[in-house]
Amino acid sequence: MKALFRLLSLTLLSGLLCSASLFAETARQTIANAALAEDAAKKREIITSLIGQGDEIIKPLLDDWKADKLYIHTTATGEKIAVRLQDDKDDAGTQSAVRVDDGTSLKDAAGQPLRLIAKEQKIVEHDRGLRNAMKGVLDLLDLSSPDVKKRVQAVQTLGFAQNAEKVPALEARMKVEQDPEVIRALKEAMALIKLKDPSDDAKVTALKELKELHTFSSYDSIKATLKEAEAASKAPVAGAAKEALAAIDSHRSFVNFFGTIFRGLSLGSILLIAALGLAITFGLMGVINMAHGEMIAVGAYTTYIVQNIFGAGVTIPLFGLSLAIPGMHATGALYNSYFLFAIPASFLTAALVGIALERGIIQFLYRRPLESLLATWGVSLLLQQVFRLTFGANNVQVGSPTWLSGNWTIGDIIFNWNRVFVIGFAIFIVFGTYLVLTKTSLGLLMRAVMQNRNMAACMGIRTSRVNMMTFGFGSGLAGLAGAFLSQITNTGPSLGQSYIVECFMTVVVGGVGNIAGTVTSAVGIGMADQSIQQILLNPVMGKILVLVGIILFLQWRPAGIFVTRSRSLD
């Protein structure tokens, strides 16, 4: 019997809950009831009951009400229905009508959709008090949004407004909020509002809360409070305000320190990827390749073409002709995967261009450094002109896939995803290059030729082919650098020239022919560049000081950080 009684009780309770949910009034029905209410005070009361609801239909309906787009339609039987007219007017001036209470089309007795003439309907009226009530609802609407960013923005808006009337709504939200970011914003908002409290004790309590939160956005409000307290000779409030400002300044220094380290690492990673290929062609082969920057541009333009192949295609004006490359019209995840295909394509394209350069020019200029420098400089100018004739003089647009856009924010330190990715990929490239040089037959042949070319030739090694493959490998690495630079900076004909000087500096400072030195030099120059810029707050002056520092360093240590023997091509 007890079990039966419990079963009946549960059934009854479930039925009551279902009935409650069925009869719960929706936001649409609430607005429709408000529109049909005869008394203005009743309208305000009903509209105010929407506070705390996060239904997205509230905003467009209230906006339409304020814009006189809601009407009262009276049927033949005398029933009044709140409707909203939409779509363009036809020749008879009629528009389709939608019921406000359920969003369905208004139908006649035969069940056919009705079209109404606006001027024949009664506009739902509103006055100043009702509009203020609507504003109060809309201000708090996003507090219940499922989107965390919208909730945070709504909370911050209320906090900066410092309106004490909003505190109850914020406190109500605090009781149900689960997201740590929103909870932090709620604490900050309520503390900011309490800074306007006439009581000094309340202000001191709020300042202590802001000191614990040490948010940058509260700095100006605290500073204003300090100014008022000092003018009114309120020592406790002024002291609490100074402590809160000191906490924020300390947190700012912490964020700037680690932010500078991150930016320095990311810049060093870019320099490393760009300079690694040069470390092989210049450091190991002894070839001063002034066209290395254009290999970077080849990789960037390859990424641009791959992106367009995944998109709508592209038409390239090639030497007076028009080369149409069809697109796949991919969308979603398939389109966002284009960069994964662009990475190997950039490497292969730049490697092929490098091999063509080595076979066509460089192989005839070994042991002649000045001639090879001038020849590759001429190739550099030629390739830049080819880029202009092919892709135009202006920069081309290379968009980042969604998984490389955005950032992580940890403790107010912003980590951009594309820079995090380039740091990780730089580590991967360095490790891969080490494996190629030490664990593959190609690396063994490369090292043998570098040590003693004549001896290697006597042992049957085809040194000419090894030179070609080495030059192609170094150029391919430059192409990879171009693929990543296309995600961070503009892609244009002079892209490579922007990095060629820094690449040579990185290789020379690290020690010609030493991969470990190149890594150390790239990270060091990147960190120094970002630190000096942070101190001086002047990027141009920062780069000048870094360049002067490199020159002074080379005067003291001409062979670089790590001294190693370079290959002599004799």
Short mmCIF file of C-alpha atoms in Angstrom, two decimals, residues 277 279-282 284-286 351 354-355 358 366 437 442-443 445-447 449-450 463-477 567:
data_model
loop_
_atom_site.label_atom_id
_atom_site.label_comp_id
_atom_site.label_asym_id
_atom_site.label_seq_id
_atom_site.Cartn_x
_atom_site.Cartn_y
_atom_site.Cartn_z
CA GLY A 277 66.46 28.11 -44.19
CA ALA A 279 71.14 29.24 -41.82
CA ILE A 280 71.39 26.22 -44.13
CA THR A 281 72.01 28.02 -47.45
CA PHE A 282 74.19 30.78 -46.00
CA LEU A 284 76.22 25.67 -44.11
CA MET A 285 76.65 26.08 -47.88
CA GLY A 286 78.36 29.45 -47.78
CA ALA A 351 61.74 24.19 -52.60
CA GLY A 354 65.04 27.14 -54.85
CA ILE A 355 66.16 24.06 -56.80
CA GLU A 358 70.46 26.53 -57.69
CA TYR A 366 80.30 28.44 -55.93
CA LEU A 437 70.34 16.39 -40.64
CA LEU A 442 70.18 13.01 -47.00
CA GLY A 443 71.37 14.62 -43.77
CA LEU A 445 75.31 13.21 -47.23
CA MET A 446 74.81 16.91 -46.48
CA ARG A 447 77.11 16.76 -43.47
CA VAL A 449 79.80 17.31 -48.21
CA MET A 450 79.99 20.17 -45.71
CA THR A 463 78.07 16.50 -54.39
CA SER A 464 76.24 18.46 -57.06
CA ARG A 465 72.98 16.67 -56.29
CA VAL A 466 73.52 17.12 -52.54
CA ASN A 467 74.01 20.86 -53.08
CA MET A 468 70.79 21.00 -55.05
CA MET A 469 68.80 19.12 -52.39
CA THR A 470 70.31 21.20 -49.58
CA PHE A 471 69.44 24.46 -51.32
CA GLY A 472 65.93 23.18 -52.02
CA PHE A 473 65.47 22.18 -48.37
CA GLY A 474 66.58 25.61 -47.14
CA SER A 475 64.27 27.34 -49.61
CA GLY A 476 61.38 25.09 -48.56
CA LEU A 477 61.85 26.18 -44.94
CA ARG A 567 82.12 24.69 -45.10
#
